[in-house]
Amino acid sequence: MNNKVKLSQTLGIIIVAILLALATAKAPMLGILGLFLSVPYAVISILSDNKNSILSIIVTFLVLMVFVDPIYATNICILSAIPGAVIGSIARKNLAEAEYNKFEPIYG
């Protein structure tokens, strides 16, 4: 039985991530939301496989390039999306084990 979430089901999380990134870019007062940009990518990585995680990063990059700026899109993808996806991938592998260390994704 495969418990992985499909790409169409992760679309809502991708939209939330894009809206967070656009809010931090367009409204300087909401810049504190930049701290939470990696959370949706970690959730996507935990719920789905690596292919969907990479695809969500690519979609976010392309949308941010269209609406904001290529340098900002690259910055968000390198500093928030990729580390969030890596942490989610480590957490997914940890949760699959019978005995797991709950602090290992933080160490990674």
Short mmCIF file of C-alpha atoms in Angstrom, two decimals:
data_model
loop_
_atom_site.label_atom_id
_atom_site.label_comp_id
_atom_site.label_asym_id
_atom_site.label_seq_id
_atom_site.Cartn_x
_atom_site.Cartn_y
_atom_site.Cartn_z
CA MET A 1 0.00 0.00 0.00
CA ASN A 2 1.43 3.33 -1.06
CA ASN A 3 0.67 6.19 1.35
CA LYS A 4 2.39 8.86 -0.72
CA VAL A 5 0.43 11.93 -1.72
CA LYS A 6 0.01 12.71 -5.40
CA LEU A 7 1.17 15.89 -7.08
CA SER A 8 -2.38 17.16 -7.53
CA GLN A 9 -2.90 16.89 -3.77
CA THR A 10 0.30 18.76 -2.97
CA LEU A 11 -0.73 21.63 -5.23
CA GLY A 12 -2.44 23.39 -2.33
CA ILE A 13 0.77 23.36 -0.32
CA ILE A 14 2.71 24.64 -3.33
CA ILE A 15 0.24 27.52 -3.68
CA VAL A 16 0.69 28.41 0.00
CA ALA A 17 4.48 28.43 -0.48
CA ILE A 18 4.21 30.68 -3.53
CA LEU A 19 1.86 33.06 -1.72
CA LEU A 20 4.26 33.26 1.24
CA ALA A 21 7.14 34.05 -1.11
CA LEU A 22 5.12 36.68 -2.98
CA ALA A 23 3.98 38.26 0.29
CA THR A 24 7.55 38.61 1.51
CA ALA A 25 8.62 40.10 -1.82
CA LYS A 26 5.78 42.57 -2.37
CA ALA A 27 5.06 43.73 1.18
CA PRO A 28 8.18 44.61 3.17
CA MET A 29 6.17 44.64 6.40
CA LEU A 30 5.50 40.92 5.91
CA GLY A 31 9.19 40.10 5.54
CA ILE A 32 9.09 38.15 8.79
CA LEU A 33 7.12 35.49 6.93
CA GLY A 34 10.37 34.62 5.18
CA LEU A 35 11.25 32.57 8.24
CA PHE A 36 8.45 30.17 7.38
CA LEU A 37 9.20 29.72 3.68
CA SER A 38 10.95 26.39 4.09
CA VAL A 39 8.08 24.80 6.03
CA PRO A 40 5.78 24.04 3.04
CA TYR A 41 8.66 22.38 1.18
CA ALA A 42 9.48 20.24 4.20
CA VAL A 43 5.83 19.19 4.42
CA ILE A 44 5.75 18.35 0.70
CA SER A 45 8.92 16.28 1.06
CA ILE A 46 7.53 14.38 4.03
CA LEU A 47 4.21 13.62 2.34
CA SER A 48 5.45 12.81 -1.17
CA ASP A 49 8.53 11.49 -2.91
CA ASN A 50 11.64 13.35 -4.08
CA LYS A 51 10.27 13.81 -7.60
CA ASN A 52 7.32 15.88 -6.36
CA SER A 53 9.59 17.87 -4.06
CA ILE A 54 11.89 18.84 -6.91
CA LEU A 55 8.92 19.61 -9.14
CA SER A 56 7.43 21.91 -6.50
CA ILE A 57 10.73 23.81 -6.23
CA ILE A 58 10.86 24.21 -10.01
CA VAL A 59 7.25 25.44 -10.17
CA THR A 60 7.89 27.94 -7.39
CA PHE A 61 11.04 29.17 -9.13
CA LEU A 62 9.23 29.70 -12.43
CA VAL A 63 6.26 31.48 -10.85
CA LEU A 64 8.52 33.78 -8.83
CA MET A 65 10.56 34.58 -11.94
CA VAL A 66 7.39 35.70 -13.69
CA PHE A 67 5.92 37.75 -10.84
CA VAL A 68 8.92 39.15 -8.98
CA ASP A 69 12.54 38.95 -10.07
CA PRO A 70 14.92 36.19 -11.22
CA ILE A 71 17.44 37.02 -8.49
CA TYR A 72 14.78 36.90 -5.78
CA ALA A 73 13.47 33.61 -7.18
CA THR A 74 16.96 32.13 -7.11
CA ASN A 75 17.50 33.41 -3.58
CA ILE A 76 14.27 31.85 -2.30
CA CYS A 77 14.98 28.52 -3.97
CA ILE A 78 18.57 28.27 -2.73
CA LEU A 79 18.05 29.59 0.81
CA SER A 80 14.57 28.26 1.65
CA ALA A 81 13.14 25.69 -0.74
CA ILE A 82 16.09 23.35 -1.18
CA PRO A 83 16.98 23.15 2.56
CA GLY A 84 13.29 22.62 3.38
CA ALA A 85 13.09 19.77 0.88
CA VAL A 86 16.26 18.18 2.27
CA ILE A 87 14.99 18.38 5.86
CA GLY A 88 11.66 16.87 4.79
CA SER A 89 13.43 14.06 2.94
CA ILE A 90 15.53 13.25 6.02
CA ALA A 91 12.41 13.32 8.20
CA ARG A 92 10.56 10.99 5.79
CA LYS A 93 13.40 8.46 5.89
CA ASN A 94 13.54 8.73 9.69
CA LEU A 95 9.81 8.19 10.11
CA ALA A 96 10.01 5.02 8.00
CA GLU A 97 12.31 3.37 10.55
CA ALA A 98 10.92 1.54 13.58
CA GLU A 99 13.13 3.37 16.07
CA TYR A 100 14.03 6.83 14.95
CA ASN A 101 15.80 9.85 16.38
CA LYS A 102 13.39 12.76 16.20
CA PHE A 103 16.28 15.25 16.19
CA GLU A 104 18.06 13.84 13.13
CA PRO A 105 16.33 16.16 10.60
CA ILE A 106 17.48 19.11 12.71
CA TYR A 107 21.03 17.76 12.72
CA GLY A 108 20.90 17.41 8.95
#
